[in-house]
Tab-separated table of N, CA, C and O in Angstrom:
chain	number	residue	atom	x	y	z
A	1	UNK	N	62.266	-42.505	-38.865
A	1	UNK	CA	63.377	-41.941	-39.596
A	1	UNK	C	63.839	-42.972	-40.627
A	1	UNK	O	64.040	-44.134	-40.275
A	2	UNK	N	64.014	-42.571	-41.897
A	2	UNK	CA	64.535	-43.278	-43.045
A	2	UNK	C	65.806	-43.811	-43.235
A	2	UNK	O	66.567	-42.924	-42.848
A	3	UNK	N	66.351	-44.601	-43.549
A	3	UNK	CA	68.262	-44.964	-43.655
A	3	UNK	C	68.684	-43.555	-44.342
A	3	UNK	O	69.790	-43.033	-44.199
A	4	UNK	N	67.458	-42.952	-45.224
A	4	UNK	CA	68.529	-42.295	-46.366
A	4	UNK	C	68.690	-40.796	-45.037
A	4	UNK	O	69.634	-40.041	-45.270
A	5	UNK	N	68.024	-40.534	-44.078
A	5	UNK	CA	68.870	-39.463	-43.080
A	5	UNK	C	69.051	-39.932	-41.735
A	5	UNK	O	68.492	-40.808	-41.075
A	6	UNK	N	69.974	-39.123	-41.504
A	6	UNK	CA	70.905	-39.124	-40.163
A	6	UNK	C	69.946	-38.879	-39.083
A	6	UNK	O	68.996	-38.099	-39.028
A	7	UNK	N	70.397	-39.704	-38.253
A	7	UNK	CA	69.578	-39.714	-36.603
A	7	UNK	C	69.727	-38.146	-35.455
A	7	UNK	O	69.102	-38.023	-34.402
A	8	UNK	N	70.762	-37.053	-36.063
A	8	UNK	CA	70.717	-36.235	-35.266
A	8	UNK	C	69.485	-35.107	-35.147
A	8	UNK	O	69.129	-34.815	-36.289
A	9	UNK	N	68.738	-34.396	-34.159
A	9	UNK	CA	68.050	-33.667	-34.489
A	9	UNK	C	68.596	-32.032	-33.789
A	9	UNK	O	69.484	-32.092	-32.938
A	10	UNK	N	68.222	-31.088	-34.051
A	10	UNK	CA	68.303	-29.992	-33.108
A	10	UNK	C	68.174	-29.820	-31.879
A	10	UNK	O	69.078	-29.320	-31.211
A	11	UNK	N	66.900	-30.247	-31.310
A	11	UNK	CA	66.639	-30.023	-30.077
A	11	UNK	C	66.532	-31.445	-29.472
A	11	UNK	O	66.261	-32.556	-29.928
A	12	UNK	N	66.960	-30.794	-27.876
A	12	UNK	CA	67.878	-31.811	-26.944
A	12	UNK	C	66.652	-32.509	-26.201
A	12	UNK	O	65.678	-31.799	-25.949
A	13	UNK	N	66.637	-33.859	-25.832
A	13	UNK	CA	65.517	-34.350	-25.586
A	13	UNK	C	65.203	-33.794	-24.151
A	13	UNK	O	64.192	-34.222	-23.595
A	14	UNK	N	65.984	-32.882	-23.518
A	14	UNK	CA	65.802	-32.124	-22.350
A	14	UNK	C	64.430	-30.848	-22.874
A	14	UNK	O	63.416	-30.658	-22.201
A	15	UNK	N	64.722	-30.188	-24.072
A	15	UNK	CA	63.876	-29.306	-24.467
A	15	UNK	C	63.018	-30.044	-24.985
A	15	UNK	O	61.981	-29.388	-24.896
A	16	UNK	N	62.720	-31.274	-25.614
A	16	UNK	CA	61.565	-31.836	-25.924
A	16	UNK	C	60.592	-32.113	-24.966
A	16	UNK	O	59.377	-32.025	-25.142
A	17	UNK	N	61.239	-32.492	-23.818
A	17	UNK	CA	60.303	-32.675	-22.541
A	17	UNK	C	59.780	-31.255	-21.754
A	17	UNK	O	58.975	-31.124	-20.833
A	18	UNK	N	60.550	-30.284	-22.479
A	18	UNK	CA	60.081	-28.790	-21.350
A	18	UNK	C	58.812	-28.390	-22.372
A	18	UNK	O	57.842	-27.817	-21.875
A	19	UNK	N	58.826	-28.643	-23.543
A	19	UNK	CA	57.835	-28.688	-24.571
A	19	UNK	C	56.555	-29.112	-24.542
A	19	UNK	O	55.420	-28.653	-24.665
A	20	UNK	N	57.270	-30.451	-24.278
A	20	UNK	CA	55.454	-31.471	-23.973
A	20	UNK	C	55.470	-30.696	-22.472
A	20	UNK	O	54.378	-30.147	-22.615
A	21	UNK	N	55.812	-30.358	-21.451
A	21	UNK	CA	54.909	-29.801	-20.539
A	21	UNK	C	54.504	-28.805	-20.727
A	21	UNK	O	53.472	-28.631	-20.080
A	22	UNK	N	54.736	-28.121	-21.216
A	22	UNK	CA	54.391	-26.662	-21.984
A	22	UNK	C	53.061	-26.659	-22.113
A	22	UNK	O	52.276	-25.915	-21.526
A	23	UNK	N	52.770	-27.651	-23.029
A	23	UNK	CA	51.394	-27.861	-23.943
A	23	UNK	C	50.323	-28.645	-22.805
A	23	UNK	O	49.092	-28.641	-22.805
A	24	UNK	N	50.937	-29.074	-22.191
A	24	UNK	CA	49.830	-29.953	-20.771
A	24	UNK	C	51.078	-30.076	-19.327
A	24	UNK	O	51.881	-30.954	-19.008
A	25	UNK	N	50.803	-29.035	-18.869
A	25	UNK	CA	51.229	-29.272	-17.649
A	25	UNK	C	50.749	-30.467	-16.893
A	25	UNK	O	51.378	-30.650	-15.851
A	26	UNK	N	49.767	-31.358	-17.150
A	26	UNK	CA	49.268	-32.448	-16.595
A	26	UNK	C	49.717	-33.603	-17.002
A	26	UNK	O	49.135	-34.604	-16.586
A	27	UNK	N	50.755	-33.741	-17.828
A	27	UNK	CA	51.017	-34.708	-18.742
A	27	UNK	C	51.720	-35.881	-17.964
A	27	UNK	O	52.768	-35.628	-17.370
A	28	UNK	N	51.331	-36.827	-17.944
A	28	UNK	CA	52.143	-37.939	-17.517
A	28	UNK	C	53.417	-38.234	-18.281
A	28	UNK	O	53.565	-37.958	-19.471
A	29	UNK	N	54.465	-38.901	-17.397
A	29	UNK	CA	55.659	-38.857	-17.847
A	29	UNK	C	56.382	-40.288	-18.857
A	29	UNK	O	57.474	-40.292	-19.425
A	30	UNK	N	55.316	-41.436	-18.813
A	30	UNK	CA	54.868	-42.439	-19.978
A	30	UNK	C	54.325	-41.510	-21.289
A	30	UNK	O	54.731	-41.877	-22.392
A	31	UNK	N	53.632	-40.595	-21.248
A	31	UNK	CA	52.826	-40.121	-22.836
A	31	UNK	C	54.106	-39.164	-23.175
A	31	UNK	O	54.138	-38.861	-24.367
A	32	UNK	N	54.876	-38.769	-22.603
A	32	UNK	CA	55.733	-38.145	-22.730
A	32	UNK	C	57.119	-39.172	-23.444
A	32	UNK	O	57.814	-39.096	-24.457
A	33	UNK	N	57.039	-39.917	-22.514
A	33	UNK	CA	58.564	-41.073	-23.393
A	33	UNK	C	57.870	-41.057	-24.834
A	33	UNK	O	58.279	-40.406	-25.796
A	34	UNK	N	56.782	-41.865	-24.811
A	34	UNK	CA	55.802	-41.996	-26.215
A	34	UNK	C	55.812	-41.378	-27.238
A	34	UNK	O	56.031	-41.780	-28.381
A	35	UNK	N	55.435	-39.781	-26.650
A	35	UNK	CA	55.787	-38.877	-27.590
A	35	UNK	C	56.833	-38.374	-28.527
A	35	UNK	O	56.700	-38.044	-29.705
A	36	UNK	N	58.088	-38.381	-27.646
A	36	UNK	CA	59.408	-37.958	-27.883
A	36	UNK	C	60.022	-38.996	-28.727
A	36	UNK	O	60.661	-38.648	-29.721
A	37	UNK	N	59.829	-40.788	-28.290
A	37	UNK	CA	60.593	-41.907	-28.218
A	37	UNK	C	61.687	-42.131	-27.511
A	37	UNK	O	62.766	-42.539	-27.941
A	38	UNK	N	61.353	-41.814	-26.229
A	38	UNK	CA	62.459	-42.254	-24.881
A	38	UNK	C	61.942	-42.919	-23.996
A	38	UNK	O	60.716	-42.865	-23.901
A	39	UNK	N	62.709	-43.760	-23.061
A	39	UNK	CA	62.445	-44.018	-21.915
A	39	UNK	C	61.634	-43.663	-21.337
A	39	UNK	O	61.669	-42.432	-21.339
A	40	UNK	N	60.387	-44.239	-20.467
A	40	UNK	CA	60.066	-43.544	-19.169
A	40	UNK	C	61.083	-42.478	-18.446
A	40	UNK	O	61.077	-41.269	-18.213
A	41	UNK	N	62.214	-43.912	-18.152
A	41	UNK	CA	63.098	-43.948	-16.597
A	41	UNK	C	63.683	-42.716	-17.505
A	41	UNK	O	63.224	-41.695	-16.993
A	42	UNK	N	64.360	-42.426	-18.443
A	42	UNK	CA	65.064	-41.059	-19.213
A	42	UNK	C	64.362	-39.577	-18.930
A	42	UNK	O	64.954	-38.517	-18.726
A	43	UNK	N	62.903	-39.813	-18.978
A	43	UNK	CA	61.755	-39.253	-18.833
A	43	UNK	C	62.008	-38.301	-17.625
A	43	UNK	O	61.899	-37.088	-17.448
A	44	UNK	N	62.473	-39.598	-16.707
A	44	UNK	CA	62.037	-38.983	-15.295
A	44	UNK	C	63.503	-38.597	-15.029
A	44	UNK	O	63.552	-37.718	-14.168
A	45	UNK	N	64.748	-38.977	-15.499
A	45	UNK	CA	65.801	-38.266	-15.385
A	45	UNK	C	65.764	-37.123	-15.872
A	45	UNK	O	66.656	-36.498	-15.298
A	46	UNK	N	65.247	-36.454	-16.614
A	46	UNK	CA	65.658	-35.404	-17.345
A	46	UNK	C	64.266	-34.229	-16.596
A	46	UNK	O	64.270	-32.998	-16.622
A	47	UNK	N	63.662	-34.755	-16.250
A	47	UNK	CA	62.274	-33.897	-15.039
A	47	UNK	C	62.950	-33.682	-13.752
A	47	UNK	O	62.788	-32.607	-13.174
A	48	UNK	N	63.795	-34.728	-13.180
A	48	UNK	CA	64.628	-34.547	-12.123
A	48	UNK	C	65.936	-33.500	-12.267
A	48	UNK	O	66.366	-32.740	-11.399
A	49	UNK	N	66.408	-33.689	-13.563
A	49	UNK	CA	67.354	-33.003	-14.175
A	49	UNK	C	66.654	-30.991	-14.339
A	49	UNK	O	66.913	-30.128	-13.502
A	50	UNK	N	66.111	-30.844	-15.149
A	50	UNK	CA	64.899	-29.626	-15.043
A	50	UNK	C	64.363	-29.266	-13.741
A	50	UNK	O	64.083	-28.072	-13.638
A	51	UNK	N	64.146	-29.995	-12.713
A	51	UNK	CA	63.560	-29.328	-11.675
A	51	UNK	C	64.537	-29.280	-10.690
A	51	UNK	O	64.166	-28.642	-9.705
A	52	UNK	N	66.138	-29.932	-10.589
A	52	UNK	CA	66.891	-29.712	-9.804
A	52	UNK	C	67.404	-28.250	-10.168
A	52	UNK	O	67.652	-27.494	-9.228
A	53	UNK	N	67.569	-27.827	-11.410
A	53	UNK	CA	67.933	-26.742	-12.733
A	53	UNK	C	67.140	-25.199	-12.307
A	53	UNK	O	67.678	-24.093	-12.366
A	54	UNK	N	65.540	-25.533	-11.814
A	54	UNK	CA	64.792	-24.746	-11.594
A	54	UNK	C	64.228	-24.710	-13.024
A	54	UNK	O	64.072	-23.500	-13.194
A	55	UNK	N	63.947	-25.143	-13.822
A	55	UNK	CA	62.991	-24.750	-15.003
A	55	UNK	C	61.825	-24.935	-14.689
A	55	UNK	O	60.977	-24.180	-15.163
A	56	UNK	N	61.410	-26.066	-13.735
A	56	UNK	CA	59.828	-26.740	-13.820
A	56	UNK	C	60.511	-26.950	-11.914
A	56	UNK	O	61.548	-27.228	-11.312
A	57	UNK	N	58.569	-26.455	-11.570
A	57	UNK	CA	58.229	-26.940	-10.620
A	57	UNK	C	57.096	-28.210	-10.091
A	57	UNK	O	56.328	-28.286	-11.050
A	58	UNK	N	56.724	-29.018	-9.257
A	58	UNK	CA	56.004	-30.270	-9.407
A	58	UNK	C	54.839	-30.382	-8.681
A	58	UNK	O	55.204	-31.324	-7.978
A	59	UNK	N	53.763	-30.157	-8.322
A	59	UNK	CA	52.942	-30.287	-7.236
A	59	UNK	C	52.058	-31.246	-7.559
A	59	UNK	O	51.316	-31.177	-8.538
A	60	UNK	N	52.104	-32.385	-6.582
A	60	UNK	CA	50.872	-33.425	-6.798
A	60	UNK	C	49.595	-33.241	-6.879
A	60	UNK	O	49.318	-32.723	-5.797
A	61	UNK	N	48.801	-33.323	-7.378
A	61	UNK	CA	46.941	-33.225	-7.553
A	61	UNK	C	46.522	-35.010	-7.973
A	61	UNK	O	46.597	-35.902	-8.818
A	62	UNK	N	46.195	-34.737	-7.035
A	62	UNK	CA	45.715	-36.552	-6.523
A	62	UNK	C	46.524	-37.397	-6.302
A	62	UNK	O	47.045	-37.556	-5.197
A	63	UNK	N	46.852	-38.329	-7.680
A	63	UNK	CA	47.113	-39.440	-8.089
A	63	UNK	C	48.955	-39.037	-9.024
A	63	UNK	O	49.920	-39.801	-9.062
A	64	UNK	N	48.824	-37.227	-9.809
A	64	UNK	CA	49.385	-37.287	-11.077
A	64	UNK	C	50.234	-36.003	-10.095
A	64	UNK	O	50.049	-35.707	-8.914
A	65	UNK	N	51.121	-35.465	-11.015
A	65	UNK	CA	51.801	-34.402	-11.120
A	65	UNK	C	51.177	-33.425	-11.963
A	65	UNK	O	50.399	-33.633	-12.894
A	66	UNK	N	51.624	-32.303	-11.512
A	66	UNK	CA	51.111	-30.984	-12.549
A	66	UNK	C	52.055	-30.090	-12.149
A	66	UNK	O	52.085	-29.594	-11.023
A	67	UNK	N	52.900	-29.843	-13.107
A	67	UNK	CA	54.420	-29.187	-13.411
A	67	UNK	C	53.646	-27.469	-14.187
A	67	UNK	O	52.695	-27.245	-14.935
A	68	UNK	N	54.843	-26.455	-13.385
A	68	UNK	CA	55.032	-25.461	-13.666
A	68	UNK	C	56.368	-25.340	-14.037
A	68	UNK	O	57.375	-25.918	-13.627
A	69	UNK	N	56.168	-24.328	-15.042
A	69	UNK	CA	57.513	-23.954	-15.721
A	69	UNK	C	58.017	-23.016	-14.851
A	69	UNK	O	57.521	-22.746	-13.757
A	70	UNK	N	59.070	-22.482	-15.364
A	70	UNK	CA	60.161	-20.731	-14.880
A	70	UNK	C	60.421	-20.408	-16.326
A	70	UNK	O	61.491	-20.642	-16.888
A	71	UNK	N	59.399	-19.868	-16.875
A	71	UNK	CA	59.301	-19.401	-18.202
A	71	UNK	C	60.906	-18.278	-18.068
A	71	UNK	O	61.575	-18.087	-19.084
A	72	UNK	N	61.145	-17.912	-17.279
A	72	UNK	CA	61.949	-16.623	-17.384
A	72	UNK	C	63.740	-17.255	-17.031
A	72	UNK	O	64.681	-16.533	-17.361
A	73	UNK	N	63.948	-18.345	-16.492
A	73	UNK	CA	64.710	-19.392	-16.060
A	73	UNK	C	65.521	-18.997	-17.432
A	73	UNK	O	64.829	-19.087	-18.447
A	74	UNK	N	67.228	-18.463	-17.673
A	74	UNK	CA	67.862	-18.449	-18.720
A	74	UNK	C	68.586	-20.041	-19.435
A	74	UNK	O	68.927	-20.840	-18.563
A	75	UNK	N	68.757	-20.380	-20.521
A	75	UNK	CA	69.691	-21.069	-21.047
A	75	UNK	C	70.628	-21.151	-20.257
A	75	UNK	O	71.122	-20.219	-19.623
A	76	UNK	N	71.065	-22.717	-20.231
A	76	UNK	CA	72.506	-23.121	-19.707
A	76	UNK	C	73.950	-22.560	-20.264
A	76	UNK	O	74.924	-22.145	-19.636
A	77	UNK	N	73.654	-22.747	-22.117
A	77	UNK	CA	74.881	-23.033	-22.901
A	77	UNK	C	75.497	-21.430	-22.786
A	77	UNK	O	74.665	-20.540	-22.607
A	78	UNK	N	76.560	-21.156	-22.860
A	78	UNK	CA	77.054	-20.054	-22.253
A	78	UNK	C	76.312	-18.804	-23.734
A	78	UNK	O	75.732	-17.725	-23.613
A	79	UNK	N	76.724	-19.674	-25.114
A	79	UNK	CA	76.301	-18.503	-25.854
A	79	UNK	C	74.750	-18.137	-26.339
A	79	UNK	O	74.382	-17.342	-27.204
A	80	UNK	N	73.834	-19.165	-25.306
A	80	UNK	CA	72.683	-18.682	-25.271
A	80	UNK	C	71.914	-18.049	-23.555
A	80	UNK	O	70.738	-17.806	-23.281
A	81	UNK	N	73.031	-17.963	-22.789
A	81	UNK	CA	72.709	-17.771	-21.103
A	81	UNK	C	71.624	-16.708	-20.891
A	81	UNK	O	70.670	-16.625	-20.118
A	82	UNK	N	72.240	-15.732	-22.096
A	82	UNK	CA	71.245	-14.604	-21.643
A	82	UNK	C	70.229	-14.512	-21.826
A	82	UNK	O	69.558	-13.738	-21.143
A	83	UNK	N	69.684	-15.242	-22.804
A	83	UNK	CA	67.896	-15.724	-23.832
A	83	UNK	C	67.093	-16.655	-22.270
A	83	UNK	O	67.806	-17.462	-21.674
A	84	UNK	N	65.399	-16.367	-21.706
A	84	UNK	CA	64.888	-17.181	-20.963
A	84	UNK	C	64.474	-18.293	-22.301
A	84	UNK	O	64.647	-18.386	-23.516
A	85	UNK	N	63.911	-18.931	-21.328
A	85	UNK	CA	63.613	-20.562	-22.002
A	85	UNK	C	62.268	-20.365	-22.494
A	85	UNK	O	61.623	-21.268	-23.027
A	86	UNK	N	61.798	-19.056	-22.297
A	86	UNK	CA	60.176	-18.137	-22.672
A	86	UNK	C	60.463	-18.711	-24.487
A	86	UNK	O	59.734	-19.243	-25.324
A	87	UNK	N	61.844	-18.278	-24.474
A	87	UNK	CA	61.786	-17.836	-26.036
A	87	UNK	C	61.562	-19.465	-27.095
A	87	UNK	O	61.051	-19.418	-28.214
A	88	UNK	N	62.026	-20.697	-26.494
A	88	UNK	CA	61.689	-22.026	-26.738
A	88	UNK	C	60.504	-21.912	-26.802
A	88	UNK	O	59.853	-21.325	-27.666
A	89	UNK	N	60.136	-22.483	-25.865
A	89	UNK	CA	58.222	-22.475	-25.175
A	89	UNK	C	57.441	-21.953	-26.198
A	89	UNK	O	56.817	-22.742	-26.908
A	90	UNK	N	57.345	-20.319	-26.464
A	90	UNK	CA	57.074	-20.156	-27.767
A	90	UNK	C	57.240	-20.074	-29.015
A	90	UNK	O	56.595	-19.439	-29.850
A	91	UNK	N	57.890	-20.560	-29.096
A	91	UNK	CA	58.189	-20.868	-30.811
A	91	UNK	C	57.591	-22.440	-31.104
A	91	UNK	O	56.901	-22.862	-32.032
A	92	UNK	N	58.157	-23.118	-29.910
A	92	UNK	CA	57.183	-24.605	-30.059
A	92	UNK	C	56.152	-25.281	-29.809
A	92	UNK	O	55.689	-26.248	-30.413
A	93	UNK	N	55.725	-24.646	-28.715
A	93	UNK	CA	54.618	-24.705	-28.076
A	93	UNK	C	53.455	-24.255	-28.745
A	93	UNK	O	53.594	-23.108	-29.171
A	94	UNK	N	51.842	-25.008	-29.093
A	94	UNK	CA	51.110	-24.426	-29.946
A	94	UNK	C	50.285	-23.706	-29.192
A	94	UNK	O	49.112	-23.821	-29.548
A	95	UNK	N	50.474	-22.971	-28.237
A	95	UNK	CA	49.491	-21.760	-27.464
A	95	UNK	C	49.972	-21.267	-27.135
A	95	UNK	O	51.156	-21.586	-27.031
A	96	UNK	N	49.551	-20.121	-26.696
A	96	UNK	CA	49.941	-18.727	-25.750
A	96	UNK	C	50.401	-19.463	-24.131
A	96	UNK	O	49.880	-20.526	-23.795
A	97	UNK	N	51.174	-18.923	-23.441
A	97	UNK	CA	51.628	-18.673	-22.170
A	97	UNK	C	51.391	-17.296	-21.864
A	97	UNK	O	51.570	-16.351	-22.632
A	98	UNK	N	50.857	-17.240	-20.350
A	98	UNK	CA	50.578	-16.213	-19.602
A	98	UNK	C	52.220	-15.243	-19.730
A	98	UNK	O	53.230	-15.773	-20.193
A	99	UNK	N	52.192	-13.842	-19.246
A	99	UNK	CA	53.606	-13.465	-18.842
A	99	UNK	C	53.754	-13.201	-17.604
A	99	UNK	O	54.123	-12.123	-17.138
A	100	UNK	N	53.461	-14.215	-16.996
A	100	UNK	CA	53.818	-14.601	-15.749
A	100	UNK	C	55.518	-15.551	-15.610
A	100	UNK	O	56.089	-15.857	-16.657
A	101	UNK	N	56.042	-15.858	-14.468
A	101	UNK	CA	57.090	-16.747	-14.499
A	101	UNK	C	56.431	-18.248	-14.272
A	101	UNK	O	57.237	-19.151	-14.045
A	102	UNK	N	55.427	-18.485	-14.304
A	102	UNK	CA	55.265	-19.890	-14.355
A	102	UNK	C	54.113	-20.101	-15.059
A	102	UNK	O	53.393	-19.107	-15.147
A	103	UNK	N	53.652	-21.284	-15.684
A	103	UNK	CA	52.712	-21.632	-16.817
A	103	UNK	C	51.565	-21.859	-15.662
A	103	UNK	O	50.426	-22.198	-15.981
């Protein structure tokens, strides 16, 4: 980011992370700080944060995690409650999702 603009962006680094799993449910949660420019440890607050929430679920395969979404899981903010989090996912996400409730 340049001096000549402002550091705020639209989306909340909570939806940046439901994003990158979106695109690789396999994703480690280091390529993820990387990606975004956060923390690991932020990383893993905000996955703890999302899966206490019910957006993403976690199941180990080996060594890693491999996270499922709740594509159908609504918005927090009251004047978006009624919209699922489907409607994020795709607009940012560069592939199709099943229409199933989980990726």
């Amino acid at each position: 980011m340049t001096a000549d603009h402002s550091s705020w962006t639209f989306l909340t680094h909570h939806a940046r992370v439901l994003v990158e799993i979106a695109k690789d449910p396999g994703i480690r949660l280091r390529d993820i700080a990387v990606g975004i420019g956060i923390t690991e440890r932020a990383v893993q607050g905000i996955v703890r944060d999302l899966y206490q929430a019910g957006y993403l679920t976690r199941d180990r395969v080996g060594r890693r995690n491999h996270y499922s979404l709740n594509l159908e899981q609504h918005f927090r903010y009251p004047t978006e409650a009624g919209m699922p989090v489907r409607l994020l996912i795709d607009l940012f996400a560069e592939h199709d999702l099943p229409d199933g409730d989980t990726q």
